[in-house]
Amino acid sequence: MESIIVAIISISGTIIVALINKNTNKKVTKGNEFKEELLQEIKRNREEYKQEISNHILENDKTYLTDFLSDVEAGEPKSEIQIERAYEIKKEYNLLGGDSYIDDKWEELVKKGILKERRVS
């Protein structure tokens, strides 16, 4: 009789350990799935924010260049550093995909001799 009780306790312990392991493995799997979903969401958000930041930079560059070109066309004197900065901003503006009336006006002012053509590194 004692050996039967010991066997039952032994088998019960093994079953309990197996159930605990099974539930633990499910939780780990669910945790990994959640982690993957979270990482994907972070990646999507990062890409969206990068695009939004690029759009803001593009708009700021466009505004700066519009003001700069209007001032230059109106004959307002600009220092060498302001002109250099405008060339840098125009380069960034074009790299971000901006080319429109800004480029047209820039070329017009270069042709008129109001702006000098330069290479910005």
Tab-separated table of N, CA, C and O in Angstrom:
chain	number	residue	atom	x	y	z
A	1	MET	N	0.808	-1.184	0.000
A	1	MET	CA	0.000	0.000	0.000
A	1	MET	C	0.862	1.264	0.000
A	1	MET	O	0.514	2.219	-0.676
A	2	GLU	N	1.925	1.232	0.769
A	2	GLU	CA	2.820	2.381	0.812
A	2	GLU	C	3.434	2.645	-0.553
A	2	GLU	O	3.579	3.796	-0.964
A	3	SER	N	3.809	1.616	-1.246
A	3	SER	CA	4.447	1.804	-2.555
A	3	SER	C	3.466	2.398	-3.555
A	3	SER	O	3.847	3.165	-4.444
A	4	ILE	N	2.183	2.067	-3.416
A	4	ILE	CA	1.170	2.638	-4.313
A	4	ILE	C	1.020	4.125	-4.035
A	4	ILE	O	0.968	4.940	-4.961
A	5	ILE	N	1.012	4.525	-2.765
A	5	ILE	CA	0.888	5.947	-2.388
A	5	ILE	C	2.113	6.716	-2.868
A	5	ILE	O	1.995	7.808	-3.422
A	6	VAL	N	3.285	6.140	-2.692
A	6	VAL	CA	4.526	6.788	-3.151
A	6	VAL	C	4.489	6.943	-4.672
A	6	VAL	O	4.859	7.984	-5.218
A	7	ALA	N	4.026	5.930	-5.386
A	7	ALA	CA	3.942	5.978	-6.841
A	7	ALA	C	2.944	7.061	-7.278
A	7	ALA	O	3.202	7.811	-8.231
A	8	ILE	N	1.809	7.134	-6.606
A	8	ILE	CA	0.791	8.142	-6.940
A	8	ILE	C	1.345	9.546	-6.705
A	8	ILE	O	1.153	10.450	-7.527
A	9	ILE	N	2.025	9.745	-5.587
A	9	ILE	CA	2.618	11.052	-5.282
A	9	ILE	C	3.671	11.397	-6.330
A	9	ILE	O	3.742	12.524	-6.808
A	10	SER	N	4.478	10.431	-6.684
A	10	SER	CA	5.517	10.624	-7.694
A	10	SER	C	4.913	11.018	-9.039
A	10	SER	O	5.348	11.960	-9.700
A	11	ILE	N	3.898	10.260	-9.457
A	11	ILE	CA	3.233	10.542	-10.736
A	11	ILE	C	2.546	11.911	-10.681
A	11	ILE	O	2.618	12.684	-11.637
A	12	SER	N	1.898	12.213	-9.559
A	12	SER	CA	1.228	13.516	-9.401
A	12	SER	C	2.238	14.649	-9.502
A	12	SER	O	1.977	15.678	-10.148
A	13	GLY	N	3.383	14.488	-8.878
A	13	GLY	CA	4.441	15.512	-8.946
A	13	GLY	C	4.919	15.717	-10.367
A	13	GLY	O	5.116	16.860	-10.820
A	14	THR	N	5.092	14.628	-11.090
A	14	THR	CA	5.536	14.719	-12.482
A	14	THR	C	4.495	15.438	-13.329
A	14	THR	O	4.838	16.282	-14.166
A	15	ILE	N	3.234	15.124	-13.126
A	15	ILE	CA	2.147	15.777	-13.875
A	15	ILE	C	2.100	17.272	-13.554
A	15	ILE	O	1.970	18.103	-14.453
A	16	ILE	N	2.228	17.607	-12.294
A	16	ILE	CA	2.199	19.020	-11.880
A	16	ILE	C	3.368	19.787	-12.509
A	16	ILE	O	3.194	20.886	-13.048
A	17	VAL	N	4.565	19.205	-12.484
A	17	VAL	CA	5.743	19.845	-13.090
A	17	VAL	C	5.524	20.028	-14.589
A	17	VAL	O	5.836	21.077	-15.166
A	18	ALA	N	4.962	19.015	-15.252
A	18	ALA	CA	4.691	19.098	-16.689
A	18	ALA	C	3.699	20.225	-16.988
A	18	ALA	O	3.873	20.980	-17.949
A	19	LEU	N	2.642	20.348	-16.187
A	19	LEU	CA	1.653	21.407	-16.387
A	19	LEU	C	2.267	22.801	-16.175
A	19	LEU	O	1.992	23.733	-16.931
A	20	ILE	N	3.075	22.907	-15.141
A	20	ILE	CA	3.739	24.194	-14.865
A	20	ILE	C	4.649	24.572	-16.041
A	20	ILE	O	4.636	25.716	-16.506
A	21	ASN	N	5.427	23.606	-16.531
A	21	ASN	CA	6.312	23.876	-17.678
A	21	ASN	C	5.521	24.281	-18.919
A	21	ASN	O	5.914	25.191	-19.644
A	22	LYS	N	4.426	23.606	-19.153
A	22	LYS	CA	3.595	23.905	-20.322
A	22	LYS	C	3.072	25.339	-20.246
A	22	LYS	O	3.135	26.092	-21.212
A	23	ASN	N	2.550	25.738	-19.080
A	23	ASN	CA	2.030	27.100	-18.902
A	23	ASN	C	3.142	28.142	-18.990
A	23	ASN	O	2.948	29.212	-19.557
A	24	THR	N	4.300	27.829	-18.464
A	24	THR	CA	5.435	28.757	-18.532
A	24	THR	C	5.868	28.955	-19.974
A	24	THR	O	6.128	30.078	-20.403
A	25	ASN	N	5.933	27.869	-20.739
A	25	ASN	CA	6.322	27.976	-22.151
A	25	ASN	C	5.324	28.809	-22.943
A	25	ASN	O	5.703	29.577	-23.829
A	26	LYS	N	4.041	28.694	-22.658
A	26	LYS	CA	3.024	29.506	-23.335
A	26	LYS	C	3.253	30.978	-23.045
A	26	LYS	O	3.165	31.819	-23.925
A	27	LYS	N	3.544	31.292	-21.772
A	27	LYS	CA	3.766	32.686	-21.393
A	27	LYS	C	4.997	33.246	-22.091
A	27	LYS	O	4.994	34.380	-22.558
A	28	VAL	N	6.063	32.467	-22.195
A	28	VAL	CA	7.281	32.912	-22.872
A	28	VAL	C	6.992	33.165	-24.343
A	28	VAL	O	7.393	34.172	-24.909
A	29	THR	N	6.249	32.266	-24.982
A	29	THR	CA	5.902	32.425	-26.392
A	29	THR	C	5.056	33.678	-26.587
A	29	THR	O	5.310	34.473	-27.493
A	30	LYS	N	4.048	33.870	-25.730
A	30	LYS	CA	3.217	35.066	-25.829
A	30	LYS	C	4.051	36.319	-25.588
A	30	LYS	O	3.854	37.330	-26.234
A	31	GLY	N	4.987	36.245	-24.654
A	31	GLY	CA	5.878	37.377	-24.373
A	31	GLY	C	6.730	37.727	-25.577
A	31	GLY	O	6.909	38.896	-25.916
A	32	ASN	N	7.246	36.710	-26.261
A	32	ASN	CA	8.056	36.947	-27.460
A	32	ASN	C	7.223	37.546	-28.586
A	32	ASN	O	7.682	38.428	-29.310
A	33	GLU	N	5.987	37.059	-28.745
A	33	GLU	CA	5.096	37.610	-29.768
A	33	GLU	C	4.798	39.076	-29.469
A	33	GLU	O	4.816	39.920	-30.364
A	34	PHE	N	4.544	39.383	-28.204
A	34	PHE	CA	4.274	40.764	-27.802
A	34	PHE	C	5.493	41.639	-28.067
A	34	PHE	O	5.359	42.757	-28.574
A	35	LYS	N	6.664	41.105	-27.749
A	35	LYS	CA	7.910	41.855	-27.962
A	35	LYS	C	8.087	42.170	-29.449
A	35	LYS	O	8.442	43.289	-29.816
A	36	GLU	N	7.835	41.209	-30.320
A	36	GLU	CA	7.951	41.412	-31.773
A	36	GLU	C	6.962	42.467	-32.257
A	36	GLU	O	7.303	43.331	-33.050
A	37	GLU	N	5.717	42.384	-31.787
A	37	GLU	CA	4.703	43.371	-32.174
A	37	GLU	C	5.117	44.765	-31.726
A	37	GLU	O	4.976	45.735	-32.473
A	38	LEU	N	5.638	44.850	-30.511
A	38	LEU	CA	6.081	46.134	-29.973
A	38	LEU	C	7.229	46.697	-30.797
A	38	LEU	O	7.240	47.892	-31.142
A	39	LEU	N	8.192	45.865	-31.145
A	39	LEU	CA	9.319	46.314	-31.962
A	39	LEU	C	8.859	46.789	-33.341
A	39	LEU	O	9.360	47.793	-33.862
A	40	GLN	N	7.905	46.087	-33.945
A	40	GLN	CA	7.366	46.505	-35.243
A	40	GLN	C	6.671	47.859	-35.136
A	40	GLN	O	6.814	48.709	-36.017
A	41	GLU	N	5.919	48.055	-34.078
A	41	GLU	CA	5.229	49.334	-33.873
A	41	GLU	C	6.238	50.466	-33.685
A	41	GLU	O	6.072	51.558	-34.234
A	42	ILE	N	7.283	50.210	-32.931
A	42	ILE	CA	8.331	51.211	-32.722
A	42	ILE	C	8.981	51.568	-34.059
A	42	ILE	O	9.209	52.743	-34.360
A	43	LYS	N	9.255	50.555	-34.866
A	43	LYS	CA	9.862	50.780	-36.182
A	43	LYS	C	8.956	51.640	-37.068
A	43	LYS	O	9.409	52.568	-37.726
A	44	ARG	N	7.662	51.325	-37.098
A	44	ARG	CA	6.708	52.109	-37.892
A	44	ARG	C	6.666	53.560	-37.409
A	44	ARG	O	6.690	54.493	-38.213
A	45	ASN	N	6.609	53.740	-36.097
A	45	ASN	CA	6.569	55.093	-35.543
A	45	ASN	C	7.836	55.872	-35.878
A	45	ASN	O	7.766	57.053	-36.216
A	46	ARG	N	8.970	55.208	-35.789
A	46	ARG	CA	10.237	55.873	-36.087
A	46	ARG	C	10.252	56.374	-37.532
A	46	ARG	O	10.635	57.503	-37.800
A	47	GLU	N	9.795	55.545	-38.462
A	47	GLU	CA	9.762	55.940	-39.874
A	47	GLU	C	8.807	57.111	-40.095
A	47	GLU	O	9.115	58.042	-40.840
A	48	GLU	N	7.647	57.057	-39.450
A	48	GLU	CA	6.683	58.156	-39.577
A	48	GLU	C	7.263	59.457	-39.029
A	48	GLU	O	7.123	60.513	-39.646
A	49	TYR	N	7.932	59.383	-37.877
A	49	TYR	CA	8.506	60.583	-37.276
A	49	TYR	C	9.649	61.131	-38.124
A	49	TYR	O	9.789	62.349	-38.271
A	50	LYS	N	10.454	60.244	-38.691
A	50	LYS	CA	11.535	60.699	-39.569
A	50	LYS	C	10.964	61.461	-40.757
A	50	LYS	O	11.494	62.507	-41.139
A	51	GLN	N	9.881	60.958	-41.332
A	51	GLN	CA	9.247	61.631	-42.474
A	51	GLN	C	8.666	62.980	-42.058
A	51	GLN	O	8.815	63.969	-42.769
A	52	GLU	N	8.019	63.012	-40.898
A	52	GLU	CA	7.461	64.273	-40.410
A	52	GLU	C	8.561	65.303	-40.171
A	52	GLU	O	8.402	66.475	-40.525
A	53	ILE	N	9.667	64.881	-39.581
A	53	ILE	CA	10.777	65.793	-39.326
A	53	ILE	C	11.340	66.305	-40.652
A	53	ILE	O	11.600	67.506	-40.800
A	54	SER	N	11.512	65.421	-41.627
A	54	SER	CA	11.999	65.841	-42.943
A	54	SER	C	11.061	66.860	-43.579
A	54	SER	O	11.513	67.840	-44.175
A	55	ASN	N	9.763	66.624	-43.450
A	55	ASN	CA	8.783	67.567	-44.001
A	55	ASN	C	8.882	68.933	-43.324
A	55	ASN	O	8.801	69.965	-43.989
A	56	HIS	N	9.072	68.948	-42.005
A	56	HIS	CA	9.218	70.220	-41.285
A	56	HIS	C	10.496	70.938	-41.707
A	56	HIS	O	10.488	72.164	-41.898
A	57	ILE	N	11.572	70.200	-41.838
A	57	ILE	CA	12.829	70.812	-42.274
A	57	ILE	C	12.667	71.392	-43.670
A	57	ILE	O	13.093	72.526	-43.943
A	58	LEU	N	12.036	70.637	-44.556
A	58	LEU	CA	11.798	71.097	-45.919
A	58	LEU	C	10.984	72.394	-45.917
A	58	LEU	O	11.320	73.357	-46.618
A	59	GLU	N	9.932	72.442	-45.128
A	59	GLU	CA	9.101	73.649	-45.059
A	59	GLU	C	9.860	74.830	-44.473
A	59	GLU	O	9.731	75.964	-44.948
A	60	ASN	N	10.669	74.584	-43.435
A	60	ASN	CA	11.473	75.665	-42.855
A	60	ASN	C	12.492	76.189	-43.861
A	60	ASN	O	12.706	77.400	-43.971
A	61	ASP	N	13.127	75.257	-44.575
A	61	ASP	CA	14.089	75.670	-45.604
A	61	ASP	C	13.405	76.503	-46.675
A	61	ASP	O	13.932	77.532	-47.118
A	62	LYS	N	12.228	76.062	-47.103
A	62	LYS	CA	11.487	76.785	-48.143
A	62	LYS	C	11.161	78.203	-47.678
A	62	LYS	O	11.314	79.170	-48.435
A	63	THR	N	10.721	78.334	-46.434
A	63	THR	CA	10.392	79.655	-45.893
A	63	THR	C	11.630	80.537	-45.829
A	63	THR	O	11.602	81.704	-46.248
A	64	TYR	N	12.731	79.985	-45.322
A	64	TYR	CA	13.971	80.763	-45.239
A	64	TYR	C	14.408	81.225	-46.621
A	64	TYR	O	14.747	82.396	-46.825
A	65	LEU	N	14.413	80.288	-47.575
A	65	LEU	CA	14.880	80.627	-48.925
A	65	LEU	C	13.960	81.632	-49.603
A	65	LEU	O	14.431	82.524	-50.320
A	66	THR	N	12.662	81.521	-49.387
A	66	THR	CA	11.720	82.489	-49.951
A	66	THR	C	12.015	83.888	-49.414
A	66	THR	O	12.078	84.859	-50.182
A	67	ASP	N	12.210	83.978	-48.107
A	67	ASP	CA	12.535	85.281	-47.497
A	67	ASP	C	13.875	85.800	-48.007
A	67	ASP	O	14.009	86.990	-48.348
A	68	PHE	N	14.866	84.925	-48.047
A	68	PHE	CA	16.201	85.326	-48.509
A	68	PHE	C	16.144	85.857	-49.945
A	68	PHE	O	16.666	86.930	-50.244
A	69	LEU	N	15.495	85.109	-50.835
A	69	LEU	CA	15.430	85.521	-52.238
A	69	LEU	C	14.645	86.819	-52.405
A	69	LEU	O	15.021	87.675	-53.226
A	70	SER	N	13.585	86.993	-51.650
A	70	SER	CA	12.816	88.239	-51.707
A	70	SER	C	13.667	89.420	-51.257
A	70	SER	O	13.634	90.492	-51.878
A	71	ASP	N	14.406	89.225	-50.173
A	71	ASP	CA	15.290	90.285	-49.677
A	71	ASP	C	16.364	90.636	-50.710
A	71	ASP	O	16.614	91.810	-50.984
A	72	VAL	N	16.994	89.619	-51.272
A	72	VAL	CA	18.057	89.844	-52.255
A	72	VAL	C	17.504	90.567	-53.477
A	72	VAL	O	18.090	91.513	-53.989
A	73	GLU	N	16.344	90.123	-53.953
A	73	GLU	CA	15.735	90.748	-55.128
A	73	GLU	C	15.362	92.209	-54.852
A	73	GLU	O	15.461	93.058	-55.739
A	74	ALA	N	14.992	92.497	-53.617
A	74	ALA	CA	14.626	93.862	-53.247
A	74	ALA	C	15.850	94.734	-52.992
A	74	ALA	O	15.719	95.921	-52.694
A	75	GLY	N	17.043	94.154	-53.098
A	75	GLY	CA	18.268	94.929	-52.925
A	75	GLY	C	18.750	95.045	-51.503
A	75	GLY	O	19.657	95.826	-51.207
A	76	GLU	N	18.168	94.273	-50.600
A	76	GLU	CA	18.614	94.310	-49.205
A	76	GLU	C	19.982	93.649	-49.108
A	76	GLU	O	20.171	92.522	-49.570
A	77	PRO	N	20.948	94.353	-48.527
A	77	PRO	CA	22.296	93.781	-48.462
A	77	PRO	C	22.349	92.558	-47.531
A	77	PRO	O	21.683	92.522	-46.502
A	78	LYS	N	23.118	91.591	-47.949
A	78	LYS	CA	23.322	90.371	-47.159
A	78	LYS	C	24.814	90.203	-46.922
A	78	LYS	O	25.637	90.427	-47.820
A	79	SER	N	25.157	89.784	-45.717
A	79	SER	CA	26.568	89.548	-45.404
A	79	SER	C	27.018	88.254	-46.078
A	79	SER	O	26.203	87.438	-46.510
A	80	GLU	N	28.321	88.086	-46.148
A	80	GLU	CA	28.880	86.882	-46.781
A	80	GLU	C	28.411	85.622	-46.058
A	80	GLU	O	28.100	84.612	-46.692
A	81	ILE	N	28.310	85.673	-44.751
A	81	ILE	CA	27.883	84.492	-43.985
A	81	ILE	C	26.398	84.176	-44.227
A	81	ILE	O	26.011	83.004	-44.273
A	82	GLN	N	25.573	85.210	-44.426
A	82	GLN	CA	24.161	84.979	-44.747
A	82	GLN	C	24.023	84.327	-46.125
A	82	GLN	O	23.211	83.423	-46.305
A	83	ILE	N	24.828	84.766	-47.052
A	83	ILE	CA	24.800	84.200	-48.400
A	83	ILE	C	25.282	82.752	-48.367
A	83	ILE	O	24.655	81.864	-48.957
A	84	GLU	N	26.361	82.512	-47.645
A	84	GLU	CA	26.893	81.148	-47.518
A	84	GLU	C	25.851	80.224	-46.892
A	84	GLU	O	25.652	79.097	-47.345
A	85	ARG	N	25.183	80.715	-45.870
A	85	ARG	CA	24.149	79.909	-45.205
A	85	ARG	C	22.984	79.624	-46.155
A	85	ARG	O	22.444	78.511	-46.165
A	86	ALA	N	22.614	80.582	-46.959
A	86	ALA	CA	21.535	80.374	-47.926
A	86	ALA	C	21.910	79.276	-48.917
A	86	ALA	O	21.071	78.436	-49.264
A	87	TYR	N	23.160	79.249	-49.352
A	87	TYR	CA	23.599	78.181	-50.258
A	87	TYR	C	23.542	76.815	-49.571
A	87	TYR	O	23.139	75.823	-50.177
A	88	GLU	N	23.941	76.772	-48.297
A	88	GLU	CA	23.866	75.511	-47.552
A	88	GLU	C	22.423	75.040	-47.408
A	88	GLU	O	22.123	73.853	-47.592
A	89	ILE	N	21.539	75.963	-47.082
A	89	ILE	CA	20.134	75.603	-46.892
A	89	ILE	C	19.516	75.166	-48.214
A	89	ILE	O	18.728	74.213	-48.263
A	90	LYS	N	19.892	75.826	-49.302
A	90	LYS	CA	19.361	75.425	-50.612
A	90	LYS	C	19.825	74.011	-50.967
A	90	LYS	O	19.048	73.209	-51.497
A	91	LYS	N	21.063	73.697	-50.643
A	91	LYS	CA	21.566	72.338	-50.912
A	91	LYS	C	20.744	71.318	-50.110
A	91	LYS	O	20.314	70.291	-50.650
A	92	GLU	N	20.523	71.591	-48.831
A	92	GLU	CA	19.718	70.699	-47.990
A	92	GLU	C	18.294	70.590	-48.533
A	92	GLU	O	17.728	69.498	-48.613
A	93	TYR	N	17.737	71.717	-48.928
A	93	TYR	CA	16.378	71.775	-49.473
A	93	TYR	C	16.253	70.871	-50.695
A	93	TYR	O	15.320	70.092	-50.810
A	94	ASN	N	17.228	70.939	-51.586
A	94	ASN	CA	17.192	70.093	-52.780
A	94	ASN	C	17.398	68.617	-52.444
A	94	ASN	O	16.759	67.756	-53.052
A	95	LEU	N	18.252	68.315	-51.487
A	95	LEU	CA	18.470	66.925	-51.075
A	95	LEU	C	17.206	66.312	-50.467
A	95	LEU	O	16.964	65.113	-50.611
A	96	LEU	N	16.405	67.137	-49.815
A	96	LEU	CA	15.163	66.657	-49.203
A	96	LEU	C	14.020	66.553	-50.216
A	96	LEU	O	12.916	66.158	-49.872
A	97	GLY	N	14.309	66.921	-51.456
A	97	GLY	CA	13.290	66.779	-52.498
A	97	GLY	C	12.642	68.079	-52.902
A	97	GLY	O	11.743	68.094	-53.737
A	98	GLY	N	13.074	69.166	-52.327
A	98	GLY	CA	12.482	70.452	-52.674
A	98	GLY	C	13.094	71.008	-53.947
A	98	GLY	O	14.294	71.222	-54.025
A	99	ASP	N	12.300	71.170	-54.938
A	99	ASP	CA	12.702	71.926	-56.112
A	99	ASP	C	11.423	72.410	-56.765
A	99	ASP	O	10.541	71.647	-57.099
A	100	SER	N	11.303	73.687	-56.833
A	100	SER	CA	10.069	74.256	-57.348
A	100	SER	C	10.353	75.685	-57.741
A	100	SER	O	11.375	75.976	-58.353
A	101	TYR	N	9.466	76.541	-57.339
A	101	TYR	CA	9.632	77.961	-57.638
A	101	TYR	C	10.882	78.530	-56.965
A	101	TYR	O	11.416	79.536	-57.421
A	102	ILE	N	11.355	77.886	-55.913
A	102	ILE	CA	12.589	78.334	-55.265
A	102	ILE	C	13.748	78.230	-56.257
A	102	ILE	O	14.520	79.176	-56.441
A	103	ASP	N	13.879	77.059	-56.899
A	103	ASP	CA	14.944	76.878	-57.880
A	103	ASP	C	14.789	77.834	-59.054
A	103	ASP	O	15.779	78.393	-59.550
A	104	ASP	N	13.561	78.038	-59.501
A	104	ASP	CA	13.321	78.959	-60.622
A	104	ASP	C	13.750	80.378	-60.264
A	104	ASP	O	14.435	81.048	-61.051
A	105	LYS	N	13.359	80.837	-59.089
A	105	LYS	CA	13.709	82.199	-58.657
A	105	LYS	C	15.210	82.313	-58.438
A	105	LYS	O	15.830	83.312	-58.807
A	106	TRP	N	15.819	81.268	-57.869
A	106	TRP	CA	17.267	81.273	-57.632
A	106	TRP	C	18.005	81.432	-58.963
A	106	TRP	O	18.891	82.277	-59.085
A	107	GLU	N	17.626	80.624	-59.944
A	107	GLU	CA	18.265	80.689	-61.269
A	107	GLU	C	18.038	82.048	-61.919
A	107	GLU	O	18.944	82.590	-62.565
A	108	GLU	N	16.856	82.603	-61.749
A	108	GLU	CA	16.557	83.925	-62.308
A	108	GLU	C	17.497	84.981	-61.729
A	108	GLU	O	18.045	85.813	-62.459
A	109	LEU	N	17.700	84.933	-60.402
A	109	LEU	CA	18.568	85.917	-59.752
A	109	LEU	C	20.039	85.707	-60.119
A	109	LEU	O	20.798	86.670	-60.195
A	110	VAL	N	20.427	84.467	-60.378
A	110	VAL	CA	21.801	84.191	-60.840
A	110	VAL	C	21.974	84.769	-62.243
A	110	VAL	O	22.984	85.431	-62.537
A	111	LYS	N	21.000	84.555	-63.123
A	111	LYS	CA	21.069	85.067	-64.502
A	111	LYS	C	21.113	86.589	-64.526
A	111	LYS	O	21.795	87.185	-65.359
A	112	LYS	N	20.381	87.223	-63.605
A	112	LYS	CA	20.364	88.685	-63.522
A	112	LYS	C	21.646	89.230	-62.887
A	112	LYS	O	21.871	90.433	-62.885
A	113	GLY	N	22.465	88.347	-62.313
A	113	GLY	CA	23.702	88.772	-61.666
A	113	GLY	C	23.515	89.248	-60.234
A	113	GLY	O	24.441	89.776	-59.631
A	114	ILE	N	22.326	89.076	-59.703
A	114	ILE	CA	22.054	89.488	-58.318
A	114	ILE	C	22.673	88.484	-57.349
A	114	ILE	O	23.200	88.862	-56.307
A	115	LEU	N	22.628	87.205	-57.695
A	115	LEU	CA	23.287	86.142	-56.929
A	115	LEU	C	24.409	85.570	-57.788
A	115	LEU	O	24.255	85.460	-59.006
A	116	LYS	N	25.492	85.227	-57.145
A	116	LYS	CA	26.587	84.582	-57.863
A	116	LYS	C	26.481	83.077	-57.701
A	116	LYS	O	26.129	82.574	-56.638
A	117	GLU	N	26.799	82.358	-58.768
A	117	GLU	CA	26.767	80.905	-58.707
A	117	GLU	C	27.980	80.416	-57.910
A	117	GLU	O	29.092	80.881	-58.119
A	118	ARG	N	27.732	79.500	-57.002
A	118	ARG	CA	28.792	78.939	-56.148
A	118	ARG	C	28.605	77.448	-56.000
A	118	ARG	O	27.520	76.931	-56.169
A	119	ARG	N	29.647	76.815	-55.599
A	119	ARG	CA	29.595	75.402	-55.245
A	119	ARG	C	29.706	75.304	-53.729
A	119	ARG	O	30.591	75.878	-53.134
A	120	VAL	N	28.765	74.599	-53.125
A	120	VAL	CA	28.797	74.376	-51.675
A	120	VAL	C	29.176	72.938	-51.444
A	120	VAL	O	28.588	72.028	-51.988
A	121	SER	N	30.187	72.730	-50.623
A	121	SER	CA	30.630	71.345	-50.362
A	121	SER	C	29.910	70.719	-49.217
A	121	SER	O	29.133	71.218	-48.538
